[in-house]
Amino acid sequence: MGTTGTTDAGMPAAGAWSGADGRAPLVVHVVDALDTALARHGLLNLIAHLPPERYRHAIVCLHDRGDQAPGAVQAHTTAHTAAHGVDIVQLGRAAGRDPRHYLRLFGVLRALRPHLVHTRDGTGLPAQAIAALAGVRLRVHAESGRVTADGGAGLLHRLLCPLIDHFVAASTDLEQWLVESVGAAPARVSQIASGVDSVQYHPRLGPAAAVGPPGFMQDGAFVVGSVGRMDDAGNHMTLVDAFLRLIASPHPAHARLRLLLVGDGPARAECQTLLHRAGAAARAWLPGARADVPQLLRAMDLYVQPALGDERAHAVLEAMASGLPVVASAVGGHADLVHPGFTGILVPPLGTALLASAIADYCRIPEMALRHGARARSQVIARHSMPAMARDYLAIYDALTRGAGDGLPQAR
């Protein structure tokens, strides 16, 4: 493995990837930043489950937003990459459309000389063009989700489609979109279900921990929670509205309701203001970005994903692995994960009344919450293991590096 290091000047650490003969092929993973759960856990766990003798890895972060994450998260990421001999290159804070930003990426790729570049989602897509210009021979792009309104993103996908050797879709919906709307040949698209660490994310083994401010977990609390960046796409205001509607109703079970929103972003202050105005601040906890997400999930009784798109579906999987039933917006790949009446409930993305009704069902019938949560955990173990995801990605890397199209994983 190469020397591990992190740089922020757009160049790899000194001595990294010296290019000695006989070394395993280098895969460069381009991500927006390592401050998201998908990047930290999905990517780092993928690398950890790939055989180190087969491929080397480096991570290029298009934007350095590391100071937005808690120190413990940064420490975990550093330890993880050090353990697996992975370099992290930070391109800096320049806007993605700044030509100098792309020049730095070009320079990094020319210096690293990877065998394959692996980008993810719309933010990483422009890097495919830079990789082609830098002479990278093999290029893979993965889509984990998309917002309901694609806007100009679909156009960019179509323009860059000829440059991409293979697409990976996390859901049936995304696979169909890549083939039918983007124009990717079916043979160049594989559906690989996202994997989750079912050891780190597991159900609570006893009573819920007393998290939150004093009094938050009192009165046999039934905690409704969500994890993710709090912005317009996250649609957390709809969840807050549904919560306020429920606690204002006279049903005795609703007195137990508590709201836990984990994450930061511009909508956090708006949600806090709405809760304060309604006199419900004591029954809600919005702690911001946290490094102890697995522990906080185990304090929840129901997970809600109100997002307008399915690009945050990895958080749904982590909740399911934690033994939680899930109420999710009926968009994109959520239908692949949440099975209504079996592991959760799907609701329209802006349907406050239906969202409130779904939450009320679980609050009033806790046995159903336990039953659906146990099934959700079983589904994750059966269909979303990290070894299975790593095996399918390894098949793609092997088929491309060997110059063969066969052996690629098929849609499940």
Short mmCIF file of C-alpha atoms in Angstrom, two decimals:
data_model
loop_
_atom_site.label_atom_id
_atom_site.label_comp_id
_atom_site.label_asym_id
_atom_site.label_seq_id
_atom_site.Cartn_x
_atom_site.Cartn_y
_atom_site.Cartn_z
CA MET A 1 0.00 0.00 0.00
CA GLY A 2 1.05 3.57 -0.50
CA THR A 3 2.07 6.07 2.10
CA THR A 4 -1.01 7.43 3.81
CA GLY A 5 -1.48 11.17 4.05
CA THR A 6 -3.86 14.06 3.61
CA THR A 7 -3.01 17.12 1.58
CA ASP A 8 -4.89 20.31 0.81
CA ALA A 9 -2.80 21.83 -1.97
CA GLY A 10 -4.18 19.70 -4.75
CA MET A 11 -1.23 17.29 -4.80
CA PRO A 12 -0.76 13.86 -3.22
CA ALA A 13 1.37 13.41 -0.14
CA ALA A 14 5.08 13.13 -0.73
CA GLY A 15 6.07 9.64 -1.79
CA ALA A 16 2.48 8.47 -2.26
CA TRP A 17 1.77 6.10 -5.15
CA SER A 18 5.30 5.95 -6.47
CA GLY A 19 4.19 3.86 -9.45
CA ALA A 20 6.60 1.00 -8.88
CA ASP A 21 6.20 -1.94 -11.28
CA GLY A 22 3.97 -4.75 -10.14
CA ARG A 23 1.79 -2.70 -7.83
CA ALA A 24 -1.92 -3.26 -7.72
CA PRO A 25 -4.06 -0.97 -9.94
CA LEU A 26 -4.96 2.35 -8.34
CA VAL A 27 -8.60 3.41 -8.04
CA VAL A 28 -9.22 7.10 -7.33
CA HIS A 29 -12.59 7.80 -5.72
CA VAL A 30 -13.83 11.35 -6.33
CA VAL A 31 -16.33 12.63 -3.74
CA ASP A 32 -17.75 16.04 -2.97
CA ALA A 33 -16.50 15.87 0.63
CA LEU A 34 -16.09 13.34 3.42
CA ASP A 35 -18.57 15.08 5.72
CA THR A 36 -21.57 12.98 4.69
CA ALA A 37 -22.58 9.62 6.08
CA LEU A 38 -22.64 8.09 2.60
CA ALA A 39 -19.07 9.19 1.86
CA ARG A 40 -17.69 8.34 5.29
CA HIS A 41 -19.35 5.00 5.84
CA GLY A 42 -20.38 3.83 2.36
CA LEU A 43 -17.06 4.61 0.65
CA LEU A 44 -14.73 3.84 3.55
CA ASN A 45 -16.50 0.57 4.32
CA LEU A 46 -16.38 -0.39 0.65
CA ILE A 47 -12.62 0.12 0.59
CA ALA A 48 -12.26 -1.84 3.82
CA HIS A 49 -14.08 -4.82 2.29
CA LEU A 50 -12.10 -4.89 -0.96
CA PRO A 51 -8.98 -7.10 -1.01
CA PRO A 52 -5.97 -4.79 -0.60
CA GLU A 53 -3.78 -6.96 -2.79
CA ARG A 54 -6.13 -6.44 -5.75
CA TYR A 55 -6.53 -2.64 -5.75
CA ARG A 56 -5.02 0.42 -4.14
CA HIS A 57 -7.24 3.40 -3.35
CA ALA A 58 -7.04 7.17 -3.03
CA ILE A 59 -9.84 9.63 -2.27
CA VAL A 60 -10.04 13.08 -3.86
CA CYS A 61 -12.40 15.51 -2.12
CA LEU A 62 -13.71 18.22 -4.41
CA HIS A 63 -14.49 20.48 -1.45
CA ASP A 64 -12.92 20.63 1.99
CA ARG A 65 -15.77 20.98 4.45
CA GLY A 66 -14.11 18.93 7.14
CA ASP A 67 -14.46 21.64 9.77
CA GLN A 68 -18.24 21.23 9.62
CA ALA A 69 -18.04 17.71 11.03
CA PRO A 70 -17.39 16.95 14.70
CA GLY A 71 -13.80 16.25 15.67
CA ALA A 72 -14.65 12.65 16.51
CA VAL A 73 -15.89 12.10 12.96
CA GLN A 74 -12.66 13.47 11.52
CA ALA A 75 -10.64 11.26 13.87
CA HIS A 76 -12.64 8.19 12.79
CA THR A 77 -12.12 8.99 9.11
CA THR A 78 -8.39 9.55 9.56
CA ALA A 79 -7.97 6.31 11.49
CA HIS A 80 -10.02 4.41 8.92
CA THR A 81 -8.03 5.63 5.93
CA ALA A 82 -4.72 5.12 7.74
CA ALA A 83 -5.63 1.53 8.55
CA HIS A 84 -6.23 0.76 4.88
CA GLY A 85 -3.39 2.79 3.37
CA VAL A 86 -5.61 5.34 1.64
CA ASP A 87 -4.48 8.85 0.75
CA ILE A 88 -6.98 11.71 0.94
CA VAL A 89 -6.40 14.71 -1.32
CA GLN A 90 -8.36 17.89 -0.52
CA LEU A 91 -8.77 20.19 -3.49
CA GLY A 92 -9.78 23.12 -1.28
CA ARG A 93 -12.80 25.34 -0.83
CA ALA A 94 -13.08 26.88 -4.30
CA ALA A 95 -16.47 26.72 -5.94
CA GLY A 96 -16.93 23.72 -8.19
CA ARG A 97 -17.30 25.92 -11.28
CA ASP A 98 -14.05 27.78 -10.69
CA PRO A 99 -11.75 26.75 -13.58
CA ARG A 100 -8.81 26.69 -11.18
CA HIS A 101 -10.63 24.06 -9.17
CA TYR A 102 -10.80 21.78 -12.19
CA LEU A 103 -7.18 22.54 -13.06
CA ARG A 104 -6.17 21.30 -9.60
CA LEU A 105 -8.19 18.11 -10.15
CA PHE A 106 -6.51 17.64 -13.53
CA GLY A 107 -3.10 18.04 -11.90
CA VAL A 108 -3.91 15.56 -9.16
CA LEU A 109 -5.09 12.92 -11.62
CA ARG A 110 -2.03 13.43 -13.80
CA ALA A 111 0.18 13.01 -10.74
CA LEU A 112 -1.61 9.96 -9.35
CA ARG A 113 -2.02 8.28 -12.77
CA PRO A 114 -4.88 6.02 -11.63
CA HIS A 115 -6.02 3.02 -13.60
CA LEU A 116 -9.64 3.84 -12.82
CA VAL A 117 -11.63 6.83 -11.57
CA HIS A 118 -14.82 6.22 -9.62
CA THR A 119 -17.18 9.19 -9.21
CA ARG A 120 -20.47 9.40 -7.36
CA ASP A 121 -23.72 11.29 -7.93
CA GLY A 122 -24.24 14.60 -9.68
CA THR A 123 -21.59 16.51 -7.75
CA GLY A 124 -18.87 14.14 -8.91
CA LEU A 125 -20.04 13.85 -12.51
CA PRO A 126 -17.96 16.74 -13.99
CA ALA A 127 -14.85 14.94 -12.76
CA GLN A 128 -15.50 12.34 -15.46
CA ALA A 129 -14.63 14.90 -18.12
CA ILE A 130 -11.48 15.93 -16.25
CA ALA A 131 -10.48 12.28 -15.87
CA ALA A 132 -10.85 11.72 -19.59
CA LEU A 133 -8.71 14.79 -20.34
CA ALA A 134 -6.12 13.60 -17.82
CA GLY A 135 -5.79 10.31 -19.70
CA VAL A 136 -7.48 8.03 -17.16
CA ARG A 137 -8.40 4.99 -19.21
CA LEU A 138 -11.25 3.54 -17.12
CA ARG A 139 -14.13 5.51 -15.63
CA VAL A 140 -17.02 4.38 -13.38
CA HIS A 141 -19.89 6.53 -12.12
CA ALA A 142 -22.31 5.52 -9.33
CA GLU A 143 -25.70 7.02 -8.57
CA SER A 144 -27.07 6.59 -5.04
CA GLY A 145 -30.18 8.72 -5.54
CA ARG A 146 -31.63 11.79 -7.18
CA VAL A 147 -34.02 14.55 -6.25
CA THR A 148 -37.50 14.41 -7.74
CA ALA A 149 -36.84 17.37 -10.05
CA ASP A 150 -33.64 16.64 -11.97
CA GLY A 151 -33.42 20.07 -13.58
CA GLY A 152 -30.19 20.38 -15.54
CA ALA A 153 -28.59 17.36 -13.87
CA GLY A 154 -30.14 14.98 -16.40
CA LEU A 155 -28.69 17.00 -19.26
CA LEU A 156 -25.19 16.80 -17.79
CA HIS A 157 -25.58 13.05 -17.38
CA ARG A 158 -26.57 12.72 -21.03
CA LEU A 159 -23.69 14.88 -22.23
CA LEU A 160 -21.07 12.95 -20.27
CA CYS A 161 -22.58 9.50 -20.79
CA PRO A 162 -20.21 8.58 -23.67
CA LEU A 163 -17.20 9.17 -21.41
CA ILE A 164 -18.33 6.71 -18.74
CA ASP A 165 -17.41 3.04 -19.13
CA HIS A 166 -19.84 1.75 -16.53
CA PHE A 167 -22.69 3.08 -14.40
CA VAL A 168 -23.76 1.75 -11.02
CA ALA A 169 -27.32 2.33 -9.81
CA ALA A 170 -28.37 1.84 -6.20
CA SER A 171 -32.01 1.13 -7.07
CA THR A 172 -34.30 -0.15 -9.81
CA ASP A 173 -35.62 3.39 -10.33
CA LEU A 174 -32.11 4.73 -10.91
CA GLU A 175 -31.22 1.90 -13.26
CA GLN A 176 -34.28 2.62 -15.40
CA TRP A 177 -33.52 6.35 -15.35
CA LEU A 178 -29.92 5.80 -16.50
CA VAL A 179 -31.04 3.60 -19.38
CA GLU A 180 -34.23 5.36 -20.47
CA SER A 181 -33.45 9.02 -19.75
CA VAL A 182 -29.66 9.30 -19.70
CA GLY A 183 -29.13 6.92 -22.62
CA ALA A 184 -26.70 4.45 -21.07
CA ALA A 185 -26.60 1.07 -22.76
CA PRO A 186 -28.15 -1.60 -20.50
CA ALA A 187 -24.92 -3.61 -20.63
CA ARG A 188 -23.09 -0.61 -19.16
CA VAL A 189 -25.36 -0.35 -16.11
CA SER A 190 -25.29 -2.55 -13.02
CA GLN A 191 -27.63 -2.31 -10.08
CA ILE A 192 -25.78 -2.75 -6.79
CA ALA A 193 -27.72 -2.43 -3.58
CA SER A 194 -26.07 -0.17 -1.02
CA GLY A 195 -24.39 -1.97 1.84
CA VAL A 196 -24.51 -1.06 5.50
CA ASP A 197 -22.42 -2.13 8.48
CA SER A 198 -24.93 -4.24 10.42
CA VAL A 199 -22.45 -4.66 13.27
CA GLN A 200 -22.02 -0.95 13.94
CA TYR A 201 -25.72 -0.30 13.28
CA HIS A 202 -27.70 -2.72 15.41
CA PRO A 203 -30.88 -2.66 17.52
CA ARG A 204 -30.69 -1.54 21.12
CA LEU A 205 -30.17 -4.40 23.54
CA GLY A 206 -32.09 -2.92 26.47
CA PRO A 207 -34.00 0.22 27.42
CA ALA A 208 -33.35 3.30 25.32
CA ALA A 209 -30.45 5.42 26.49
CA ALA A 210 -31.34 8.72 28.15
CA VAL A 211 -30.19 10.98 25.35
CA GLY A 212 -31.01 14.63 24.91
CA PRO A 213 -31.59 17.41 27.42
CA PRO A 214 -33.06 16.68 30.86
CA GLY A 215 -36.64 15.49 30.62
CA PHE A 216 -36.50 14.67 26.92
CA MET A 217 -36.79 10.90 27.45
CA GLN A 218 -39.35 11.00 30.27
CA ASP A 219 -42.95 9.73 30.30
CA GLY A 220 -42.27 6.57 28.31
CA ALA A 221 -41.12 8.64 25.35
CA PHE A 222 -41.76 7.42 21.82
CA VAL A 223 -38.93 9.01 19.83
CA VAL A 224 -39.47 9.87 16.19
CA GLY A 225 -36.16 10.63 14.53
CA SER A 226 -34.37 11.49 11.33
CA VAL A 227 -30.70 11.86 10.35
CA GLY A 228 -29.28 13.97 7.54
CA ARG A 229 -28.40 17.42 6.30
CA MET A 230 -31.19 19.85 7.10
CA ASP A 231 -31.83 21.72 3.86
CA ASP A 232 -34.70 22.21 1.43
CA ALA A 233 -34.21 18.79 -0.14
CA GLY A 234 -34.35 17.19 3.31
CA ASN A 235 -37.92 18.48 3.78
CA HIS A 236 -37.63 18.47 7.58
CA MET A 237 -40.22 21.21 7.93
CA THR A 238 -42.91 18.78 6.79
CA LEU A 239 -41.84 16.38 9.55
CA VAL A 240 -41.93 19.17 12.13
CA ASP A 241 -45.39 20.20 10.95
CA ALA A 242 -46.63 16.62 11.26
CA PHE A 243 -45.12 16.34 14.75
CA LEU A 244 -46.78 19.55 15.91
CA ARG A 245 -50.10 18.40 14.50
CA LEU A 246 -49.87 15.16 16.48
CA ILE A 247 -48.89 16.62 19.84
CA ALA A 248 -51.73 19.14 19.52
CA SER A 249 -54.28 16.33 19.22
CA PRO A 250 -56.03 14.94 22.32
CA HIS A 251 -55.06 11.30 21.81
CA PRO A 252 -53.32 10.14 25.02
CA ALA A 253 -50.62 8.17 23.16
CA HIS A 254 -49.38 11.36 21.53
CA ALA A 255 -48.23 12.71 24.89
CA ARG A 256 -45.32 10.27 24.59
CA LEU A 257 -44.07 11.71 21.29
CA ARG A 258 -40.58 13.22 21.06
CA LEU A 259 -38.73 14.49 17.99
CA LEU A 260 -35.01 13.94 17.37
CA LEU A 261 -33.49 15.54 14.24
CA VAL A 262 -29.76 14.82 13.82
CA GLY A 263 -27.89 16.97 11.32
CA ASP A 264 -27.04 20.55 10.46
CA GLY A 265 -27.92 22.92 7.67
CA PRO A 266 -29.94 26.04 6.89
CA ALA A 267 -33.29 24.43 7.78
CA ARG A 268 -32.21 23.60 11.32
CA ALA A 269 -32.78 27.13 12.61
CA GLU A 270 -36.15 27.29 10.84
CA CYS A 271 -37.26 24.05 12.47
CA GLN A 272 -36.11 25.25 15.89
CA THR A 273 -38.00 28.53 15.46
CA LEU A 274 -41.20 26.71 14.50
CA LEU A 275 -40.92 24.39 17.52
CA HIS A 276 -40.30 27.30 19.90
CA ARG A 277 -43.26 29.27 18.57
CA ALA A 278 -45.50 26.24 19.09
CA GLY A 279 -44.25 25.77 22.66
CA ALA A 280 -42.87 22.34 21.77
CA ALA A 281 -39.13 22.98 22.16
CA ALA A 282 -38.89 20.78 25.26
CA ARG A 283 -40.26 17.81 23.33
CA ALA A 284 -37.74 18.11 20.48
CA TRP A 285 -33.97 17.82 20.29
CA LEU A 286 -31.98 19.10 17.31
CA PRO A 287 -28.34 18.48 18.31
CA GLY A 288 -26.78 19.28 14.93
CA ALA A 289 -24.17 17.06 13.27
CA ARG A 290 -23.07 14.22 15.52
CA ALA A 291 -20.44 11.49 15.48
CA ASP A 292 -22.57 9.09 17.57
CA VAL A 293 -25.30 8.44 15.01
CA PRO A 294 -25.48 4.66 15.68
CA GLN A 295 -26.15 5.33 19.38
CA LEU A 296 -28.74 8.00 18.60
CA LEU A 297 -30.56 5.67 16.21
CA ARG A 298 -30.83 3.17 19.04
CA ALA A 299 -32.60 5.84 21.10
CA MET A 300 -35.31 6.16 18.42
CA ASP A 301 -38.52 4.15 18.09
CA LEU A 302 -39.41 5.23 14.54
CA TYR A 303 -37.30 6.59 11.71
CA VAL A 304 -38.75 9.11 9.27
CA GLN A 305 -37.13 10.03 5.93
CA PRO A 306 -39.13 13.01 4.60
CA ALA A 307 -36.64 13.94 1.85
CA LEU A 308 -37.90 15.05 -1.56
CA GLY A 309 -35.54 12.61 -3.29
CA ASP A 310 -33.87 9.29 -2.57
CA GLU A 311 -30.27 10.53 -2.53
CA ARG A 312 -30.23 10.00 1.26
CA ALA A 313 -31.41 6.39 1.13
CA HIS A 314 -28.25 5.20 2.91
CA ALA A 315 -29.61 6.75 6.12
CA VAL A 316 -32.75 4.65 5.68
CA LEU A 317 -30.61 1.51 5.53
CA GLU A 318 -28.75 2.49 8.70
CA ALA A 319 -32.07 2.97 10.48
CA MET A 320 -33.33 -0.39 9.23
CA ALA A 321 -30.12 -2.08 10.39
CA SER A 322 -30.80 -0.50 13.80
CA GLY A 323 -34.12 -2.34 13.95
CA LEU A 324 -36.35 0.65 13.25
CA PRO A 325 -39.52 0.79 11.18
CA VAL A 326 -39.29 3.49 8.52
CA VAL A 327 -41.79 6.05 7.26
CA ALA A 328 -40.33 7.45 4.04
CA SER A 329 -41.36 9.70 1.18
CA ALA A 330 -42.60 7.67 -1.78
CA VAL A 331 -39.86 8.71 -4.19
CA GLY A 332 -37.31 6.82 -6.27
CA GLY A 333 -35.43 3.99 -4.62
CA HIS A 334 -37.24 4.28 -1.28
CA ALA A 335 -39.71 1.75 -2.71
CA ASP A 336 -36.86 -0.79 -3.00
CA LEU A 337 -36.12 -0.45 0.70
CA VAL A 338 -39.39 0.25 2.53
CA HIS A 339 -42.12 -2.34 2.04
CA PRO A 340 -45.47 -0.87 3.16
CA GLY A 341 -47.16 -2.88 5.86
CA PHE A 342 -44.08 -5.04 6.33
CA THR A 343 -41.09 -2.84 7.24
CA GLY A 344 -42.63 0.62 7.14
CA ILE A 345 -44.94 3.05 5.35
CA LEU A 346 -44.48 5.19 2.23
CA VAL A 347 -46.15 8.62 2.07
CA PRO A 348 -46.22 11.48 -0.46
CA PRO A 349 -43.15 13.74 0.03
CA LEU A 350 -45.19 16.84 0.97
CA GLY A 351 -48.17 15.10 2.54
CA THR A 352 -48.16 16.42 6.09
CA ALA A 353 -51.49 14.82 7.03
CA LEU A 354 -50.54 11.38 5.73
CA LEU A 355 -47.11 11.62 7.36
CA ALA A 356 -48.74 12.48 10.69
CA SER A 357 -51.15 9.57 10.28
CA ALA A 358 -48.32 7.11 9.63
CA ILE A 359 -46.40 8.31 12.69
CA ALA A 360 -49.55 8.07 14.78
CA ASP A 361 -50.08 4.44 13.75
CA TYR A 362 -46.69 3.42 15.11
CA CYS A 363 -47.04 5.54 18.25
CA ARG A 364 -50.47 4.05 19.04
CA ILE A 365 -49.47 0.47 18.15
CA PRO A 366 -45.93 -0.02 19.52
CA GLU A 367 -46.12 -3.76 18.82
CA MET A 368 -46.35 -2.96 15.10
CA ALA A 369 -43.27 -0.75 15.37
CA LEU A 370 -41.30 -3.58 16.96
CA ARG A 371 -42.51 -6.11 14.40
CA HIS A 372 -41.72 -3.93 11.37
CA GLY A 373 -38.37 -2.93 12.83
CA ALA A 374 -37.32 -6.56 13.28
CA ARG A 375 -38.26 -7.31 9.67
CA ALA A 376 -36.31 -4.25 8.50
CA ARG A 377 -33.20 -5.53 10.29
CA SER A 378 -33.61 -8.97 8.70
CA GLN A 379 -33.97 -7.40 5.25
CA VAL A 380 -30.72 -5.46 5.65
CA ILE A 381 -28.79 -8.55 6.70
CA ALA A 382 -30.19 -10.56 3.79
CA ARG A 383 -29.85 -7.98 0.99
CA HIS A 384 -27.59 -5.12 2.03
CA SER A 385 -24.41 -6.57 3.47
CA MET A 386 -21.09 -4.83 2.95
CA PRO A 387 -19.37 -8.02 1.65
CA ALA A 388 -22.05 -8.40 -1.05
CA MET A 389 -21.69 -4.79 -2.17
CA ALA A 390 -17.88 -5.09 -2.22
CA ARG A 391 -18.08 -8.32 -4.23
CA ASP A 392 -20.22 -6.66 -6.91
CA TYR A 393 -17.94 -3.61 -7.18
CA LEU A 394 -14.93 -5.89 -7.36
CA ALA A 395 -16.54 -7.67 -10.32
CA ILE A 396 -16.93 -4.33 -12.13
CA TYR A 397 -13.34 -3.27 -11.42
CA ASP A 398 -12.03 -6.66 -12.55
CA ALA A 399 -14.10 -6.74 -15.75
CA LEU A 400 -12.96 -3.24 -16.75
CA THR A 401 -9.28 -3.63 -15.86
CA ARG A 402 -9.16 -6.93 -17.73
CA GLY A 403 -10.84 -5.34 -20.75
CA ALA A 404 -13.86 -7.63 -20.60
CA GLY A 405 -17.51 -6.68 -20.40
CA ASP A 406 -18.65 -10.05 -19.12
CA GLY A 407 -18.67 -10.93 -15.45
CA LEU A 408 -20.38 -7.66 -14.50
CA PRO A 409 -23.00 -7.97 -11.75
CA GLN A 410 -26.55 -8.03 -12.95
CA ALA A 411 -29.52 -6.19 -11.45
CA ARG A 412 -30.99 -7.94 -8.45
#
